[in-house]
Short mmCIF file of C-alpha atoms in Angstrom, two decimals:
data_model
loop_
_atom_site.label_atom_id
_atom_site.label_comp_id
_atom_site.label_asym_id
_atom_site.label_seq_id
_atom_site.Cartn_x
_atom_site.Cartn_y
_atom_site.Cartn_z
CA MET A 1 19.67 60.85 63.34
CA LYS A 2 22.01 59.36 65.93
CA ALA A 3 25.70 59.85 66.61
CA LEU A 4 28.59 57.47 67.18
CA ILE A 5 31.89 58.50 68.80
CA LEU A 6 34.77 56.04 68.58
CA CYS A 7 36.80 55.83 71.81
CA ALA A 8 38.05 52.24 71.97
CA GLY A 9 41.68 52.96 71.06
CA LYS A 10 44.50 52.40 73.56
CA GLY A 11 46.11 55.85 73.09
CA THR A 12 49.63 54.39 72.91
CA ARG A 13 51.16 57.63 71.58
CA LEU A 14 50.02 59.46 74.71
CA ARG A 15 51.54 57.09 77.24
CA PRO A 16 52.07 57.34 80.20
CA LEU A 17 49.00 59.63 80.46
CA THR A 18 46.77 56.94 78.95
CA PHE A 19 47.86 54.27 81.41
CA THR A 20 45.46 55.86 83.91
CA ASN A 21 42.99 57.73 81.69
CA ALA A 22 41.32 57.19 78.33
CA LYS A 23 42.69 59.47 75.64
CA PRO A 24 39.40 61.31 74.90
CA LEU A 25 39.08 62.13 78.62
CA ILE A 26 42.40 63.98 78.89
CA PRO A 27 41.53 67.63 79.56
CA ILE A 28 42.16 70.41 77.07
CA ALA A 29 41.59 73.85 78.63
CA ASN A 30 40.31 72.01 81.72
CA LYS A 31 37.59 70.11 79.85
CA PRO A 32 37.77 66.48 78.66
CA THR A 33 38.58 66.37 74.95
CA ILE A 34 35.44 64.40 74.12
CA MET A 35 33.25 67.05 75.75
CA TYR A 36 33.85 69.45 72.86
CA SER A 37 32.51 66.85 70.40
CA LEU A 38 29.53 65.94 72.60
CA GLU A 39 28.50 69.58 72.94
CA LYS A 40 28.84 70.23 69.20
CA ILE A 41 26.74 67.16 68.36
CA ARG A 42 24.09 68.15 70.91
CA ASP A 43 23.97 71.72 69.66
CA ALA A 44 23.35 70.38 66.14
CA GLY A 45 20.19 68.69 67.43
CA VAL A 46 21.45 65.11 67.81
CA THR A 47 20.94 63.79 71.34
CA GLU A 48 21.14 59.97 71.05
CA ILE A 49 24.87 59.23 71.12
CA GLY A 50 26.71 55.92 71.28
CA LEU A 51 30.26 55.74 72.64
CA VAL A 52 32.31 52.86 71.29
CA VAL A 53 34.69 51.96 74.12
CA ASN A 54 36.71 48.96 75.25
CA SER A 55 36.30 46.80 78.34
CA GLU A 56 39.28 48.49 80.02
CA ASN A 57 38.15 52.13 79.70
CA ILE A 58 34.35 51.92 79.88
CA GLU A 59 34.26 52.70 83.62
CA ASP A 60 36.45 55.80 83.08
CA PHE A 61 33.87 57.16 80.63
CA LYS A 62 30.92 56.27 82.85
CA ASN A 63 32.54 57.99 85.84
CA VAL A 64 33.00 61.22 83.88
CA LEU A 65 29.97 61.27 81.58
CA GLY A 66 27.40 59.01 83.23
CA ASP A 67 24.28 58.60 81.13
CA GLY A 68 24.76 62.02 79.52
CA SER A 69 21.70 63.59 81.17
CA GLN A 70 23.73 66.45 82.68
CA LEU A 71 24.67 67.44 79.13
CA GLY A 72 21.13 67.08 77.82
CA ILE A 73 21.93 63.93 75.84
CA LYS A 74 21.32 60.19 76.09
CA LEU A 75 24.52 58.13 76.10
CA SER A 76 24.81 54.45 75.28
CA TYR A 77 28.04 52.49 75.75
CA ILE A 78 29.07 49.95 73.12
CA ILE A 79 31.99 47.56 73.70
CA GLN A 80 34.53 46.94 70.93
CA GLU A 81 36.63 44.20 72.50
CA HIS A 82 39.41 44.23 69.93
CA PRO A 83 40.68 47.14 67.77
CA LYS A 84 39.73 45.75 64.37
CA GLY A 85 39.24 49.05 62.57
CA LEU A 86 36.77 51.93 62.29
CA ALA A 87 34.38 49.97 60.08
CA HIS A 88 34.40 47.18 62.66
CA ALA A 89 33.43 49.74 65.32
CA VAL A 90 30.42 50.65 63.17
CA LYS A 91 29.60 46.98 62.70
CA VAL A 92 29.46 46.28 66.46
CA SER A 93 27.19 49.33 66.86
CA LYS A 94 24.50 48.05 64.49
CA GLU A 95 21.98 47.27 67.22
CA PHE A 96 22.29 50.77 68.72
CA LEU A 97 22.11 52.51 65.33
CA ASP A 98 19.15 50.39 64.27
CA ASN A 99 17.96 51.73 60.91
CA ASP A 100 18.87 55.38 61.45
CA ASP A 101 21.25 57.69 59.65
CA PHE A 102 24.16 58.58 61.91
CA ILE A 103 27.06 60.95 62.27
CA MET A 104 30.39 59.40 63.27
CA TYR A 105 33.19 61.18 65.14
CA LEU A 106 36.66 60.02 66.07
CA GLY A 107 36.90 60.53 69.82
CA ASP A 108 40.27 62.30 69.83
CA ASN A 109 39.48 64.85 67.11
CA LEU A 110 38.68 68.52 67.64
CA VAL A 111 37.05 70.24 64.67
CA ASN A 112 35.85 73.83 64.49
CA PHE A 113 33.04 73.87 61.92
CA ASP A 114 29.28 74.22 61.60
CA LEU A 115 27.99 70.69 62.23
CA LYS A 116 24.35 71.68 61.73
CA ASN A 117 25.18 72.96 58.24
CA PHE A 118 27.15 69.75 57.56
CA ILE A 119 24.08 67.66 58.45
CA ASP A 120 21.81 69.87 56.33
CA GLN A 121 24.09 69.43 53.29
CA PHE A 122 23.94 65.65 53.74
CA LYS A 123 20.15 65.68 53.81
CA GLN A 124 19.80 68.07 50.88
CA GLY A 125 22.12 65.98 48.71
CA ASN A 126 20.39 62.71 49.62
CA TYR A 127 23.82 61.12 49.98
CA GLU A 128 24.65 57.60 51.17
CA SER A 129 27.70 59.03 52.91
CA PHE A 130 29.00 62.53 53.57
CA ILE A 131 32.55 63.16 54.80
CA LEU A 132 34.52 66.09 56.15
CA LEU A 133 37.72 67.04 54.31
CA THR A 134 40.47 69.60 54.67
CA SER A 135 43.57 70.51 52.66
CA VAL A 136 46.85 69.26 54.17
CA ASP A 137 50.52 69.59 53.30
CA ASN A 138 51.35 65.94 54.09
CA PRO A 139 48.56 63.88 52.45
CA SER A 140 50.48 60.58 52.63
CA GLN A 141 49.78 60.54 56.38
CA PHE A 142 45.99 60.60 56.00
CA GLY A 143 43.10 58.94 54.31
CA ILE A 144 42.69 60.97 51.10
CA ALA A 145 39.64 61.75 48.95
CA VAL A 146 39.40 62.70 45.28
CA MET A 147 36.48 64.91 44.25
CA GLU A 148 34.80 65.72 40.95
CA ASP A 149 32.22 68.47 41.20
CA SER A 150 30.33 67.76 44.44
CA LYS A 151 30.93 64.00 44.52
CA VAL A 152 33.75 61.93 46.00
CA THR A 153 35.08 59.58 43.32
CA LYS A 154 37.87 57.82 45.20
CA VAL A 155 39.25 57.37 48.71
CA VAL A 156 42.56 55.80 49.65
CA GLU A 157 44.21 55.21 53.03
CA LYS A 158 47.64 56.88 53.52
CA PRO A 159 48.84 56.64 49.91
CA LYS A 160 52.54 56.92 49.04
CA ASP A 161 51.64 58.96 45.96
CA ALA A 162 48.58 60.92 47.03
CA PRO A 163 46.05 61.65 44.26
CA SER A 164 44.94 64.84 46.09
CA ASN A 165 45.68 66.82 49.23
CA LEU A 166 42.15 66.50 50.66
CA ALA A 167 42.40 64.61 53.94
CA ILE A 168 39.50 62.82 55.62
CA ILE A 169 39.52 64.28 59.12
CA GLY A 170 37.33 62.07 61.22
CA VAL A 171 33.73 63.29 60.86
CA TYR A 172 31.37 61.24 58.70
CA ILE A 173 27.65 60.77 58.09
CA PHE A 174 26.25 57.44 56.88
CA THR A 175 22.91 55.91 56.03
CA PRO A 176 22.27 52.27 57.02
CA LYS A 177 23.62 51.35 53.56
CA VAL A 178 27.07 51.38 55.18
CA PHE A 179 26.33 48.03 56.84
CA GLU A 180 25.97 46.42 53.42
CA ALA A 181 29.27 48.02 52.46
CA ILE A 182 31.01 46.63 55.56
CA GLU A 183 29.71 43.13 54.84
CA ASN A 184 31.29 43.32 51.39
CA ILE A 185 34.81 44.44 52.30
CA GLN A 186 37.79 42.42 53.50
CA PRO A 187 40.28 43.21 56.27
CA SER A 188 43.24 45.30 55.14
CA TRP A 189 46.89 44.28 55.47
CA ARG A 190 46.64 45.55 59.05
CA GLY A 191 43.91 42.99 59.74
CA GLU A 192 41.35 45.79 60.16
CA LEU A 193 38.07 46.68 58.49
CA GLU A 194 38.88 50.11 57.09
CA ILE A 195 36.20 52.78 56.90
CA THR A 196 37.84 54.06 53.70
CA ASP A 197 37.19 50.67 52.07
CA ALA A 198 33.53 50.88 53.10
CA ILE A 199 33.29 54.39 51.66
CA GLN A 200 34.92 53.21 48.42
CA TRP A 201 32.37 50.40 48.20
CA LEU A 202 29.60 53.00 48.52
CA ILE A 203 31.24 55.06 45.77
CA ASP A 204 31.50 52.03 43.47
CA ASN A 205 27.98 50.81 44.14
CA SER A 206 25.93 53.98 44.57
CA ASN A 207 28.10 56.80 43.20
CA ASN A 208 26.53 58.96 45.86
CA VAL A 209 29.18 60.03 48.38
CA GLY A 210 29.59 63.74 49.03
CA ALA A 211 31.95 65.88 51.04
CA HIS A 212 32.36 69.23 52.70
CA ILE A 213 35.75 70.94 52.74
CA VAL A 214 36.31 72.69 56.06
CA GLU A 215 38.40 75.84 56.28
CA GLY A 216 38.44 76.15 60.08
CA TRP A 217 40.97 74.56 62.42
CA TRP A 218 41.01 70.91 63.37
CA LYS A 219 43.26 68.89 65.63
CA ASP A 220 43.98 65.19 65.96
CA THR A 221 45.01 65.04 69.62
CA GLY A 222 46.89 61.77 69.32
CA LYS A 223 50.33 62.98 70.49
CA PRO A 224 51.50 65.19 73.37
CA GLU A 225 52.45 68.07 71.07
CA ASP A 226 48.95 67.87 69.52
CA LEU A 227 47.34 68.23 72.96
CA ILE A 228 49.46 71.28 73.70
CA GLU A 229 48.60 72.85 70.34
CA ALA A 230 44.90 72.12 70.86
CA ASN A 231 45.13 73.69 74.31
CA ARG A 232 46.63 76.82 72.71
CA THR A 233 43.87 76.92 70.13
CA ILE A 234 41.05 76.64 72.67
CA LEU A 235 42.59 79.17 75.05
CA SER A 236 43.06 81.65 72.22
CA THR A 237 39.25 81.79 71.92
CA LEU A 238 38.79 83.21 75.44
CA LYS A 239 37.03 86.57 75.09
CA GLU A 240 36.75 87.82 78.65
CA GLN A 241 38.37 87.74 82.04
CA LYS A 242 36.50 85.65 84.60
CA ILE A 243 37.74 85.73 88.19
CA GLU A 244 35.92 83.64 90.82
CA GLY A 245 38.88 83.05 93.13
CA GLU A 246 40.97 85.31 95.35
CA ILE A 247 43.68 87.54 93.86
CA ARG A 248 45.94 89.02 96.51
CA SER A 249 47.02 92.65 96.10
CA ASP A 250 50.64 91.58 95.50
CA SER A 251 49.62 89.68 92.36
CA SER A 252 48.90 90.69 88.76
CA VAL A 253 46.40 89.09 86.38
CA GLN A 254 46.77 90.21 82.77
CA GLY A 255 44.67 89.47 79.71
CA MET A 256 42.07 86.76 79.18
CA VAL A 257 42.24 84.65 82.34
CA HIS A 258 39.65 82.36 83.93
CA ILE A 259 40.20 81.54 87.62
CA GLY A 260 37.93 79.08 89.42
CA LYS A 261 36.26 79.17 92.82
CA ASN A 262 38.35 78.93 96.01
CA THR A 263 41.58 79.43 94.06
CA LYS A 264 44.20 81.69 95.65
CA ILE A 265 46.79 83.70 93.72
CA MET A 266 49.56 85.14 95.92
CA ASN A 267 52.63 87.17 94.93
CA SER A 268 52.30 85.89 91.36
CA ILE A 269 51.87 87.01 87.77
CA ILE A 270 49.20 85.34 85.60
CA ARG A 271 49.45 86.35 81.94
CA GLY A 272 46.66 85.09 79.68
CA PRO A 273 45.22 83.39 77.92
CA VAL A 274 45.18 81.07 80.91
CA ILE A 275 42.55 78.91 82.59
CA ILE A 276 42.92 77.84 86.23
CA GLY A 277 40.52 75.45 87.95
CA GLU A 278 39.01 75.43 91.43
CA ASN A 279 40.84 75.05 94.75
CA VAL A 280 44.22 75.86 93.21
CA THR A 281 47.01 77.56 95.16
CA ILE A 282 49.58 79.59 93.23
CA SER A 283 52.23 81.52 95.16
CA ASN A 284 55.42 83.33 94.16
CA ALA A 285 54.94 82.05 90.60
CA TYR A 286 54.64 83.09 86.98
CA ILE A 287 51.95 81.44 84.85
CA GLY A 288 52.44 82.42 81.22
CA PRO A 289 50.21 82.36 78.14
CA TYR A 290 48.49 79.22 76.88
CA THR A 291 48.58 77.36 80.17
CA SER A 292 45.72 75.39 81.71
CA ILE A 293 45.85 74.26 85.35
CA GLY A 294 43.42 71.68 86.72
CA ASP A 295 41.56 71.63 90.02
CA SER A 296 43.43 71.43 93.32
CA ALA A 297 46.89 71.93 91.82
CA TYR A 298 49.62 73.55 93.93
CA ILE A 299 52.29 75.75 92.31
CA ASN A 300 54.93 77.53 94.34
CA SER A 301 58.09 79.44 93.33
CA SER A 302 57.97 78.16 89.76
CA GLU A 303 57.36 79.44 86.22
CA ILE A 304 55.11 77.70 83.70
CA GLU A 305 54.10 78.58 80.14
CA ASN A 306 52.32 76.92 77.19
CA SER A 307 51.55 73.80 79.22
CA ILE A 308 48.79 71.56 80.55
CA ILE A 309 48.89 70.92 84.30
CA LEU A 310 46.35 68.33 85.41
CA SER A 311 44.49 68.18 88.71
CA TYR A 312 46.32 67.69 92.01
CA ALA A 313 49.75 68.29 90.45
CA ASN A 314 52.33 69.79 92.84
CA ILE A 315 55.11 71.96 91.38
CA SER A 316 57.42 73.65 93.88
CA ASN A 317 60.73 75.51 93.76
CA VAL A 318 61.52 74.65 90.15
CA TYR A 319 63.98 77.31 89.03
CA ILE A 320 63.92 76.49 85.31
CA ARG A 321 60.80 77.59 83.45
CA ILE A 322 58.51 74.72 82.52
CA GLU A 323 57.14 75.11 79.00
CA SER A 324 55.40 73.03 76.33
CA SER A 325 54.78 70.32 78.91
CA ILE A 326 52.00 68.07 80.16
CA ILE A 327 52.08 67.26 83.87
CA GLY A 328 49.78 64.41 84.90
CA GLU A 329 47.40 64.16 87.83
CA ASN A 330 48.99 63.86 91.28
CA SER A 331 52.48 64.38 89.82
CA LYS A 332 55.14 66.11 91.89
CA ILE A 333 58.04 68.21 90.61
CA PHE A 334 60.21 69.94 93.19
CA SER A 335 63.79 70.84 94.00
CA THR A 336 65.67 70.20 97.23
CA GLU A 337 69.02 71.19 98.65
CA ARG A 338 70.99 68.00 99.22
CA LYS A 339 74.20 66.24 98.37
CA PRO A 340 75.11 64.89 95.93
CA TYR A 341 73.79 67.44 93.41
CA SER A 342 71.82 65.05 91.21
CA LEU A 343 68.45 64.28 89.67
CA LYS A 344 66.16 61.85 91.47
CA LEU A 345 63.47 60.51 89.16
CA VAL A 346 60.59 58.06 89.30
CA ILE A 347 59.45 57.84 85.68
CA GLY A 348 56.68 55.69 84.23
CA ASP A 349 56.85 53.73 80.99
CA TYR A 350 56.98 55.82 77.79
CA SER A 351 57.76 59.04 79.70
CA ASN A 352 59.70 61.86 78.07
CA ILE A 353 62.09 63.99 80.15
CA GLN A 354 64.13 66.81 78.58
CA ILE A 355 66.93 68.30 80.69
CA PRO A 356 68.64 71.50 79.47
CA LYS A 357 72.43 71.40 79.20
#
């Protein structure tokens, strides 16, 4: 079995972060989002993995992941020039997949479930396709599946009147039969080849599509608030304190906190769960729960909570607590004493600034 992770999207809902970084490479708890999926796939025994990327972001992935050997996997890069749908991404990957069964992941999804068990259920049921489902409160925003006994009898993409509340959450297994399905479907009204249409073709022509309903958490990290919630979820799993940096005697570190090498904490309070990278300087500051801080960040005389601070960010003398925020790499936030008393901003496209009254 092989694996396919789809990463060719533009990440428009995460701009301006995605102007300089591919969405699956944005860190959650100081680790690129896609890394969680790669590790789960590897740990399930699948080591040949294809990444479907676009011509603009392929070098970003290669710079971070290389050939995958450091993770104990073999990575292949597959170009999808134009975003023509998930089924189209499978179609352009046919040469890589050859004649093998494969598991397919959406690159911006985080799912906490037993992937090895999921694969075993697929093999035991001898299915043509096996999909992961979960119950949701807003089914009209998802692809939805209808089940009878252990079989999926219908799938529909974002229905106005949903026939069930079982959402398809971005993890699939297919046999090579899916290529026949893709050849027999037409583009949707969006001009895309929809994977739900391919699955429906398999249902109609083989009546052998199964599903597993997951009870654990899952996150689609497509929007800033989703990244922050995913960061909270990952940090809440920290089970121990790990200190590799220097904590001065005038500082306090409380709860589950990871602090990287060559990091200095001075006259500050760190209250976990928190993860702080390497070569970070924090002085006269408060870092509250559910905050991740990337390598080489500098934080002085400021308070931060429930936020993601990326590498090389510089936050100084900010006298209003920063919370539920994402601060990009090399960003600077600071206050100065000058006249007139005003805000001075350099803001990229699609930025979001909230100023308290």
